[in-house]
CSV table of C-alpha atoms (C1' of nucleotides) in Angstrom, one decimal:
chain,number,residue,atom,x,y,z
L,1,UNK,CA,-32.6,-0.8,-5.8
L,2,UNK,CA,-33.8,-0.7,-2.0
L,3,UNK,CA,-31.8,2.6,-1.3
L,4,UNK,CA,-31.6,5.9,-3.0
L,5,UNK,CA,-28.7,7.0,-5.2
L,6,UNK,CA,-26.5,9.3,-3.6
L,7,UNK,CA,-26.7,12.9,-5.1
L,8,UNK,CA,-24.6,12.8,-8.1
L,9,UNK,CA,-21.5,14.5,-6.3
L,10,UNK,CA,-21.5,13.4,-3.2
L,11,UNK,CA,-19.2,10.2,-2.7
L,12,UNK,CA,-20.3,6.7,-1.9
L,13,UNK,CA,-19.6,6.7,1.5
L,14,UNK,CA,-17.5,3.1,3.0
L,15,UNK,CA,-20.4,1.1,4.7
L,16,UNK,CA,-19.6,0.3,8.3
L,17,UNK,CA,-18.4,-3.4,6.9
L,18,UNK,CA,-15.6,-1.5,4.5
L,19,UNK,CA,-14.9,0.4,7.1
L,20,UNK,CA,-13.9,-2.2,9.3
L,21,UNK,CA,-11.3,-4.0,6.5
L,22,UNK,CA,-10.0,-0.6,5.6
L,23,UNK,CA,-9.2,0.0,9.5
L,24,UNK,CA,-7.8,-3.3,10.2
L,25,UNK,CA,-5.9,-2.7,7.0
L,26,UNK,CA,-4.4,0.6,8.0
L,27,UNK,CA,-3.6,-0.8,11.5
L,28,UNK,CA,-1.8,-4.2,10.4
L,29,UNK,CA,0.4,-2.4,7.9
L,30,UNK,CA,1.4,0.8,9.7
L,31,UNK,CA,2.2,-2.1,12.6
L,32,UNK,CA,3.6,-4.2,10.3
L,33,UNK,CA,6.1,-1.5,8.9
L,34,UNK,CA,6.8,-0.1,12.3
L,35,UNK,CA,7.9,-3.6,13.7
L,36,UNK,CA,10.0,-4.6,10.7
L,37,UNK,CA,11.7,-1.0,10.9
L,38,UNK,CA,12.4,-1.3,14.0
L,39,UNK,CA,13.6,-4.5,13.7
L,40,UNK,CA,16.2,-3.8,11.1
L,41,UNK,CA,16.8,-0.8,12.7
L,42,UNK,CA,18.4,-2.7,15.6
L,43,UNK,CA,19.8,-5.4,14.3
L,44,UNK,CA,20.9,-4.0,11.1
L,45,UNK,CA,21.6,-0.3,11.5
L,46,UNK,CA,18.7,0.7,8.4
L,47,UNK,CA,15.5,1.4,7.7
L,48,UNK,CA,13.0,-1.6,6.1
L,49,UNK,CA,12.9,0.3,2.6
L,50,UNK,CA,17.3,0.6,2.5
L,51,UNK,CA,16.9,-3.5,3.3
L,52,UNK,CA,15.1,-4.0,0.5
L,53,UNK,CA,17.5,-1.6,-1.9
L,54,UNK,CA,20.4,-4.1,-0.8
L,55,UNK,CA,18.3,-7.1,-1.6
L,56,UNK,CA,17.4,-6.1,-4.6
L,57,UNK,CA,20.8,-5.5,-5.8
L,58,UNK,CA,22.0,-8.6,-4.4
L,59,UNK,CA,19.8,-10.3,-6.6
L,60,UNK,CA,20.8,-8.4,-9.4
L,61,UNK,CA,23.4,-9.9,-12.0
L,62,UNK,CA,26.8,-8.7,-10.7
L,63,UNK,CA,25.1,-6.8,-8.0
L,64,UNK,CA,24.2,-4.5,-10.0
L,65,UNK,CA,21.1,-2.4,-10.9
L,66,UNK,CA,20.6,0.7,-12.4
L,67,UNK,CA,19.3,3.8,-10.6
L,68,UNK,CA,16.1,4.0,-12.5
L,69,UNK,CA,15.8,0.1,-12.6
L,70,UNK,CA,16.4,-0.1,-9.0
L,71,UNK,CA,13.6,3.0,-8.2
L,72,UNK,CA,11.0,1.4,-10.4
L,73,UNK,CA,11.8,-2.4,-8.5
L,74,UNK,CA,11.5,-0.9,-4.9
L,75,UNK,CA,8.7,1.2,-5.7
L,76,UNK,CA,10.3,4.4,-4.5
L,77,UNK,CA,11.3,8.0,-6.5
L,78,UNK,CA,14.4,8.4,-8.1
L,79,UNK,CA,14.8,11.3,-5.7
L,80,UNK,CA,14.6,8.9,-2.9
L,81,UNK,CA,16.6,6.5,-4.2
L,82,UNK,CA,19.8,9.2,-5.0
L,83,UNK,CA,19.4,10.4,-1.3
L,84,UNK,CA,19.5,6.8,0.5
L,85,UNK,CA,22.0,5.4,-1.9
L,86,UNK,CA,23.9,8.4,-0.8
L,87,UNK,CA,23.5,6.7,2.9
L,88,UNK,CA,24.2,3.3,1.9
L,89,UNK,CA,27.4,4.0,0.1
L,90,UNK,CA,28.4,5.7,2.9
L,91,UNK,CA,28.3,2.7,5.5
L,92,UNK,CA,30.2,1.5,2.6
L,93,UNK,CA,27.6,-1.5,1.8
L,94,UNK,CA,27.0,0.2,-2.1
L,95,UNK,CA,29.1,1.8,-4.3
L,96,UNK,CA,28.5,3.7,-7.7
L,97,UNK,CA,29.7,3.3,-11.0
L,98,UNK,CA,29.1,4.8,-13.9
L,99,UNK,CA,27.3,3.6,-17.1
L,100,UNK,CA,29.8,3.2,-19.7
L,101,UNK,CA,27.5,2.7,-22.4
L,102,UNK,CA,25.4,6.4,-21.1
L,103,UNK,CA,27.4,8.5,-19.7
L,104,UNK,CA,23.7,9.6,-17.9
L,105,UNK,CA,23.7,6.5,-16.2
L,106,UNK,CA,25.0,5.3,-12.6
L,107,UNK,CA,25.1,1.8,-11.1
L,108,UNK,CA,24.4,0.8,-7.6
L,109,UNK,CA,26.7,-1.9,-6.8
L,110,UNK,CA,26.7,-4.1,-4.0
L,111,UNK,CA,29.9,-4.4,-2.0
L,112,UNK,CA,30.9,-7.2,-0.3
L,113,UNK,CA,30.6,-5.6,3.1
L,114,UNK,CA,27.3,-4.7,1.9
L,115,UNK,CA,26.3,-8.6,1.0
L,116,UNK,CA,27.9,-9.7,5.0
L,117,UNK,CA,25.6,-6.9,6.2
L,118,UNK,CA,22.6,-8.1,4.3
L,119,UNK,CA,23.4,-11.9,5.1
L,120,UNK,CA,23.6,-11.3,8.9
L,121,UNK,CA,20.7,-9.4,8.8
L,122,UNK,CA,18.4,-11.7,6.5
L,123,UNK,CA,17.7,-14.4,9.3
L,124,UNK,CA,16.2,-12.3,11.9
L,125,UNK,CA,14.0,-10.2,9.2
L,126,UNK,CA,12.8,-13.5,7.4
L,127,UNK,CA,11.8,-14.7,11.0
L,128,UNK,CA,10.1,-11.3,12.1
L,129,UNK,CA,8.2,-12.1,8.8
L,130,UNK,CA,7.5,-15.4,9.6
L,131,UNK,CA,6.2,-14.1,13.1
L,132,UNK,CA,4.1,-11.4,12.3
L,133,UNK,CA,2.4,-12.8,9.4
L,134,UNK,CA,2.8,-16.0,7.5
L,135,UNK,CA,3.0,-18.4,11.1
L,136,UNK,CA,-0.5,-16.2,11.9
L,137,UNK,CA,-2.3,-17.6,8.3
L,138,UNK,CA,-3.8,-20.4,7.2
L,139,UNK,CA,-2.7,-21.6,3.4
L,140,UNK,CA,-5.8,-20.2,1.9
L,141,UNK,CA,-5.3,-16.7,4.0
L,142,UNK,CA,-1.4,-16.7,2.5
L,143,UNK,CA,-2.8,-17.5,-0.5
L,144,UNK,CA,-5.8,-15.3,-0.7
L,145,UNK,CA,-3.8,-12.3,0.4
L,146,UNK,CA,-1.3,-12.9,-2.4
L,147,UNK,CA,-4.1,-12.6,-5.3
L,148,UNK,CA,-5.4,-9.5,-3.6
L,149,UNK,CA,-2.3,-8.1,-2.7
L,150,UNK,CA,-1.2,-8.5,-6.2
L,151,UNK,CA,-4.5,-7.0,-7.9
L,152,UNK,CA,-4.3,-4.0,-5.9
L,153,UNK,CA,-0.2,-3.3,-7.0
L,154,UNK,CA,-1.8,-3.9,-10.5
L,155,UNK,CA,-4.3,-1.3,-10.1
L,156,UNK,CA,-1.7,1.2,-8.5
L,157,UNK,CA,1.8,0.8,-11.0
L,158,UNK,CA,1.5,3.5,-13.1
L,159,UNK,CA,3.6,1.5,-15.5
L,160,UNK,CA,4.7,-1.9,-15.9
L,161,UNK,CA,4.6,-5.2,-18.0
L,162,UNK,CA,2.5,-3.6,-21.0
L,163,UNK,CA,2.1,-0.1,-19.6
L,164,UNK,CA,2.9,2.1,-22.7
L,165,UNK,CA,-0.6,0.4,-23.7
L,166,UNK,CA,-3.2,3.6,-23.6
L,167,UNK,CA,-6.4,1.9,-23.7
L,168,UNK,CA,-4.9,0.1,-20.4
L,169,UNK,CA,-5.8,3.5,-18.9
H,1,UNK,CA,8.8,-35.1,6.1
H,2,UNK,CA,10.5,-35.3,2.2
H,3,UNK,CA,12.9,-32.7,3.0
H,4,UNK,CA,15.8,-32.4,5.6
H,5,UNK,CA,15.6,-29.7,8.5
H,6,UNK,CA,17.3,-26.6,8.7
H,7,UNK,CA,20.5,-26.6,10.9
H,8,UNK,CA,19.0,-25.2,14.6
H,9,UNK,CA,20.1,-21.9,13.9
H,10,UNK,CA,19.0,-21.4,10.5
H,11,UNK,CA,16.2,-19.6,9.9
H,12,UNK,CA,13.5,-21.2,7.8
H,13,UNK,CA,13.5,-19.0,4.6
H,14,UNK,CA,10.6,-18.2,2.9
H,15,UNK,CA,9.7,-20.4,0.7
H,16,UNK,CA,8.9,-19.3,-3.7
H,17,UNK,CA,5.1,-18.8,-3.0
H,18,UNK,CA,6.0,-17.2,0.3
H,19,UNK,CA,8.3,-14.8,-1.8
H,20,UNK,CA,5.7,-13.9,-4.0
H,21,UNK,CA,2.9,-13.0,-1.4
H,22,UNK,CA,5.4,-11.3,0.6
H,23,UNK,CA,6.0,-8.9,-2.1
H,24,UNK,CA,2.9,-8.4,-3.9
H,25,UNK,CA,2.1,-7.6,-0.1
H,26,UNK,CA,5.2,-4.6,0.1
H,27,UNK,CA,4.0,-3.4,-3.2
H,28,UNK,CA,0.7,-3.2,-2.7
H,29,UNK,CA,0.9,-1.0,0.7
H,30,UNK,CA,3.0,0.8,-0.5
H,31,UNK,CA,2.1,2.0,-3.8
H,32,UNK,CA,-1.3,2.7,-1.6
H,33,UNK,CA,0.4,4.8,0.9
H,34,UNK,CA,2.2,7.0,-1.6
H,35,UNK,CA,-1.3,7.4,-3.8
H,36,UNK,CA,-3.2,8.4,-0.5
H,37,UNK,CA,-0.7,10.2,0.4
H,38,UNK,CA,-0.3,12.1,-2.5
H,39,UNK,CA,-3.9,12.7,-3.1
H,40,UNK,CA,-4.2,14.0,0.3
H,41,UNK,CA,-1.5,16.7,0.3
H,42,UNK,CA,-2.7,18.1,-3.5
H,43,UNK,CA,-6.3,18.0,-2.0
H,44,UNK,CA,-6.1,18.3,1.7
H,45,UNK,CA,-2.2,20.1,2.2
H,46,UNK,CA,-1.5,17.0,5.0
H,47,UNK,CA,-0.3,13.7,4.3
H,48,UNK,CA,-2.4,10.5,5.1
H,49,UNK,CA,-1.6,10.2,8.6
H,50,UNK,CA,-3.0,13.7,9.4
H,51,UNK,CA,-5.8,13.2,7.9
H,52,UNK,CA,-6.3,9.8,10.0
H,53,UNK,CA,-5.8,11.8,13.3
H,54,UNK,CA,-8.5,14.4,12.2
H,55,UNK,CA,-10.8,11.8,11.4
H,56,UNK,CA,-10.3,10.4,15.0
H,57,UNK,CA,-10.9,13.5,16.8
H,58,UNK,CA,-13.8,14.4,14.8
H,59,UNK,CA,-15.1,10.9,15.9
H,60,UNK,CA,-14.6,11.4,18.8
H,61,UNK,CA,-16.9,13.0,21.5
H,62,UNK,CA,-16.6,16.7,21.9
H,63,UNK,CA,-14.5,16.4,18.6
H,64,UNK,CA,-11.6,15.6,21.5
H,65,UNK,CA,-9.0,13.2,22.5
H,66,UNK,CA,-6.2,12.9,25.4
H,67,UNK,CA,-3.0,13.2,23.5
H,68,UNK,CA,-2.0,9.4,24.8
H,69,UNK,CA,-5.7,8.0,23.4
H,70,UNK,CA,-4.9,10.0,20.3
H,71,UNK,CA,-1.4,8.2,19.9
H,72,UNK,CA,-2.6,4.3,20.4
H,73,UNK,CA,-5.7,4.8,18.5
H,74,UNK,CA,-3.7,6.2,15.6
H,75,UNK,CA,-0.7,3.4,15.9
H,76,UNK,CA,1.9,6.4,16.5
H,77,UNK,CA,4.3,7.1,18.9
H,78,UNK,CA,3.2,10.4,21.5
H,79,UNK,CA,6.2,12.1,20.2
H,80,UNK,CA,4.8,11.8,16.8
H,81,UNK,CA,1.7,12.9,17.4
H,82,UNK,CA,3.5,15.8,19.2
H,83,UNK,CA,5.1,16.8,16.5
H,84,UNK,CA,1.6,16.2,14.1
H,85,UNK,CA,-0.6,18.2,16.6
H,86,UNK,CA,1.9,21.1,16.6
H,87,UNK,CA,1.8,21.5,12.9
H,88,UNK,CA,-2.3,21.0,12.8
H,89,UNK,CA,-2.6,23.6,15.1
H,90,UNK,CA,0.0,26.1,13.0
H,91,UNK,CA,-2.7,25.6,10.5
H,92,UNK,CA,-5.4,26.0,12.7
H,93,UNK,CA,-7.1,23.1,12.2
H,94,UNK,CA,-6.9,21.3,16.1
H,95,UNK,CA,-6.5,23.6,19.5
H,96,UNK,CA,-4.9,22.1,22.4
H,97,UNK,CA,-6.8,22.2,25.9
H,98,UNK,CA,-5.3,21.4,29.3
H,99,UNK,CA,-6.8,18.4,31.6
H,100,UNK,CA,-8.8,20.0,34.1
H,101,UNK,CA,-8.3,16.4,36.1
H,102,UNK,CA,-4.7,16.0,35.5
H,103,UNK,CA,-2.7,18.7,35.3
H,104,UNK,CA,0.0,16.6,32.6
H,105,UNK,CA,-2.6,15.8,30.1
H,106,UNK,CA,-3.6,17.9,27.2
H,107,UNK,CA,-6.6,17.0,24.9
H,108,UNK,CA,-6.2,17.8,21.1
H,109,UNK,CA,-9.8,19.5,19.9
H,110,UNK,CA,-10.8,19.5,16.4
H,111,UNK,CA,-11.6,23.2,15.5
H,112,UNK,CA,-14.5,24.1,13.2
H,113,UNK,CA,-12.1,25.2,11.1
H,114,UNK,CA,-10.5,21.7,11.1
H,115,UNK,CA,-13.7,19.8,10.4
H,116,UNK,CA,-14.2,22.2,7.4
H,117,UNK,CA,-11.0,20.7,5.9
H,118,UNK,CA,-11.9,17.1,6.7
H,119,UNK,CA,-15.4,17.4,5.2
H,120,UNK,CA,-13.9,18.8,2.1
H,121,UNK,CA,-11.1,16.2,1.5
H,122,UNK,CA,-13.4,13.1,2.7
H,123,UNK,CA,-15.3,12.5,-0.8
H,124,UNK,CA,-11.7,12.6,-2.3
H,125,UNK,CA,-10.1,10.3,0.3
H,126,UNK,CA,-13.0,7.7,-0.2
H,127,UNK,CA,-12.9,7.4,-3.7
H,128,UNK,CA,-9.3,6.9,-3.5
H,129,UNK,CA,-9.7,4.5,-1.3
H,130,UNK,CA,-12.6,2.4,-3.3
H,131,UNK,CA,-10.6,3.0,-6.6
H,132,UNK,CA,-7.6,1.2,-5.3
H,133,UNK,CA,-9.1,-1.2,-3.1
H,134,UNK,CA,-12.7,-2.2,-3.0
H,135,UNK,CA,-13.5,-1.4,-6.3
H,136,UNK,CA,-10.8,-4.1,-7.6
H,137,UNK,CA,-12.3,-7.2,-4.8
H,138,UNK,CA,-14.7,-9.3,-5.1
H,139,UNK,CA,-17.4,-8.9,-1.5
H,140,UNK,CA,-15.4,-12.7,-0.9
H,141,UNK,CA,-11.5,-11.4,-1.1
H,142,UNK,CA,-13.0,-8.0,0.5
H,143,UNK,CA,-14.0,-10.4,3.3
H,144,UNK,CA,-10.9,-12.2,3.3
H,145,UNK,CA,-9.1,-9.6,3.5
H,146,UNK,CA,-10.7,-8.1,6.7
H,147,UNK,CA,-10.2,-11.4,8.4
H,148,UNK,CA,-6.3,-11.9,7.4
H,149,UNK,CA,-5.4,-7.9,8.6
H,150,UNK,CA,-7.1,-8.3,11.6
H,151,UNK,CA,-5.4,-11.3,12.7
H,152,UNK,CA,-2.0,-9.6,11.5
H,153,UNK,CA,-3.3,-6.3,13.9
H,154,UNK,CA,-4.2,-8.6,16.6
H,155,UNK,CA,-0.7,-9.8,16.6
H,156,UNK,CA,1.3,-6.9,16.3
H,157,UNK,CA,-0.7,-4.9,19.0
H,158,UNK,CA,1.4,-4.4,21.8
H,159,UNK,CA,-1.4,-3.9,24.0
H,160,UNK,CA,-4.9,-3.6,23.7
H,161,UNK,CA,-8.6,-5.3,24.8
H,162,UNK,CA,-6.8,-7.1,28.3
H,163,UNK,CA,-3.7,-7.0,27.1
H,164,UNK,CA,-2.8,-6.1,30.8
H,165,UNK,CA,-3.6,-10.4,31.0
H,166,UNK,CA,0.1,-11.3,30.9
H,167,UNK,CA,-1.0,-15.0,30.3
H,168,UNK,CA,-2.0,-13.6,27.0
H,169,UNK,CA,1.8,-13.3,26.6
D,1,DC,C1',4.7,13.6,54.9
D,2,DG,C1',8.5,12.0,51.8
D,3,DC,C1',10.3,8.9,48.7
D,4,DC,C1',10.1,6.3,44.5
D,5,DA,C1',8.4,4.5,40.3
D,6,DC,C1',5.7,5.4,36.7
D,7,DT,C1',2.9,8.2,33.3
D,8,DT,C1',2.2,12.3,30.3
D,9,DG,C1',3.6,15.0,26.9
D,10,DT,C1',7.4,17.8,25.0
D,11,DT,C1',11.9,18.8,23.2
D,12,DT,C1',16.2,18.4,20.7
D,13,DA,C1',19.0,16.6,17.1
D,14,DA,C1',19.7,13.4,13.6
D,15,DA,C1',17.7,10.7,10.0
D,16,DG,C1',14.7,10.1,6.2
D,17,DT,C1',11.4,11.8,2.6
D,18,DT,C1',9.3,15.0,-0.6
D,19,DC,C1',9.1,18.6,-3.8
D,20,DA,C1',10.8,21.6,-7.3
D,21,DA,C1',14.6,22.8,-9.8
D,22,DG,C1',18.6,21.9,-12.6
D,23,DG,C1',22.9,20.0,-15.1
D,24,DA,C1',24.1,16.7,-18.2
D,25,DT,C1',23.4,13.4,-21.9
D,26,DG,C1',20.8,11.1,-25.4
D,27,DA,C1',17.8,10.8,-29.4
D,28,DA,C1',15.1,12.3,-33.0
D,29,DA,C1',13.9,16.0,-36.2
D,30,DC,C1',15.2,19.4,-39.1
S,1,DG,C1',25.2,20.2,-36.9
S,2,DT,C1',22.0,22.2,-34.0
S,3,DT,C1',17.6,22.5,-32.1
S,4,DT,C1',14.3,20.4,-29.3
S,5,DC,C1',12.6,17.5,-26.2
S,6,DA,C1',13.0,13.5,-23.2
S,7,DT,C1',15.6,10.8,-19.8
S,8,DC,C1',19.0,10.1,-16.0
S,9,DC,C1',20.3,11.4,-11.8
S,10,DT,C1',21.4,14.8,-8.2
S,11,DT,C1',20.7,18.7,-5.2
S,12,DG,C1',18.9,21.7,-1.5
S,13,DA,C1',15.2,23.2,1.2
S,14,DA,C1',11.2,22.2,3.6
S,15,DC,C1',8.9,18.9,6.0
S,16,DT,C1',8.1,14.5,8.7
S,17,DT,C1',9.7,10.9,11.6
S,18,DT,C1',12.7,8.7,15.1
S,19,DA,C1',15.3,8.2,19.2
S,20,DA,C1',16.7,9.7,23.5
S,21,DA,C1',16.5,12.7,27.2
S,22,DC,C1',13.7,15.6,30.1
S,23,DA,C1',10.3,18.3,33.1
S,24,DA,C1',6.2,17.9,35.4
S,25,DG,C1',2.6,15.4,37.7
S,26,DT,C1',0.5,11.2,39.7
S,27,DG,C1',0.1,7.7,43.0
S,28,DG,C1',1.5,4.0,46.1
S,29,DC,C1',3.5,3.1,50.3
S,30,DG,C1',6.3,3.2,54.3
DNA sequence: CGCCACTTGTTTAAAGTTCAAGGATGAAAC
DNA sequence: GTTTCATCCTTGAACTTTAAACAAGTGGCG
């Protein structure tokens, strides 16, 4: 121990070598998200997040997901969820259905104007992707930044695969 | 080459492992973003990006910025930030000034009152921040990590460091 | 000077998100 | 059955962000 410990209540400040990652980190993503909004925005006519909604369901067994199911995949509230499906159905690229085995339930359903939408749109997204970040790393960067990536979402779901375990936290 | 090219106009999809980084990489940020910007408002009453702008002003010298610097520091559009700085200054936390040497700028000045708030919320914000992030990497992936974001900034910046070279682009 | 192109920052309206509350159904206990 | 509590999803209001248009000021240049 070459430095003193901090009072007890006082935080452990980011050295100036953190502090560097943590800006570069907040400056790629927030540029990141901006230029992949932007870019869907254009070409697509919807945010990044709704892109991801119609991807999600069309990877979904009859194009289909549940409310809930599709919040928890896309990382987003249910709240969020009921307002943009609300959007989407609207351009008429999802439709609801209800649940017949819970009457609670509702489906998000994929139309097929919906899946055109989403399979014009996929090229151009993959490639501003591509651009931005994959094309910029080597094969140990892509594959470095998947482990990390993927320990932080760990850290961060509140619940999933084995979350109902209590002495996981 | 094992594997036959893409028609021209085809985009070259991302490949399984590509997949996967690509979405522990959407889950990860923003899982983050919603935990920062979460604690923030409970402890603070401003989401994350708030925050950021106070800490740039208070960094700042004369706790000041031209609204313009603000903006591209922060990775935010000036009408953004003129909609942020109005509501800082509702709560009393930032005070405009006019530019004495040209008569369209307008600095944004961190109050005492503002840096009050910031000191009070920064332990909190930190230890966020280490408890999702640095906490969970090894000093290697912590370095790796700087590294990869930068390079992923880098690109992304529209402009900055001779960015005025258009041979750069 | 007078014109023109550009920069600065704001404004408006529309779109998206969050937060708290609520209606409905389900499931388990009594 | 009915009470109780959890789950599913929606709603409306407040707030934040975006996009486009705008007023005002700067600065080059004939």
């Amino acid at each position: 121990m070459t430095k003193a410990a901090a009072p007890a209540h006082e935080p452990q400040w980011l050295t100036a070598e953190e502090q560097r990652i943590w800006r570069s980190y907040l400056h790629a993503t927030t540029l990141l998200e901006d230029q992949l909004d932007r870019q869907l925005q254009r070409d697509a006519g919807m945010p990044h997040v709704y892109y991801g909604l119609l991807v999600k369901l069309a990877e979904s067994p009859r194009r289909r997901l549940r409310m809930t199911e599709l919040a928890r995949d896309a990382k987003i509230t249910r709240s969020r969820l009921s307002h943009a499906i609300a959007r989407l159905e609207k351009n008429g690229w999802v439709r609801r259905e209800d649940c017949p085995s819970d009457k609670r339930g509702q489906f998000a359903v994929l139309t097929d104007e919906g899946l055109d939408v989403l399979t014009n749109a996929a090229p151009g997204h993959v490639t501003a992707v591509r651009n931005a970040l994959f094309d910029r790393l080597t094969p140990e960067q892509q594959k470095s930044l998947g482990e990390i990536m993927q320990i932080v979402a760990e850290g961060l779901q509140p619940n999933e695969a084995g979350a109902d375990l209590p002495w996981l936290r």
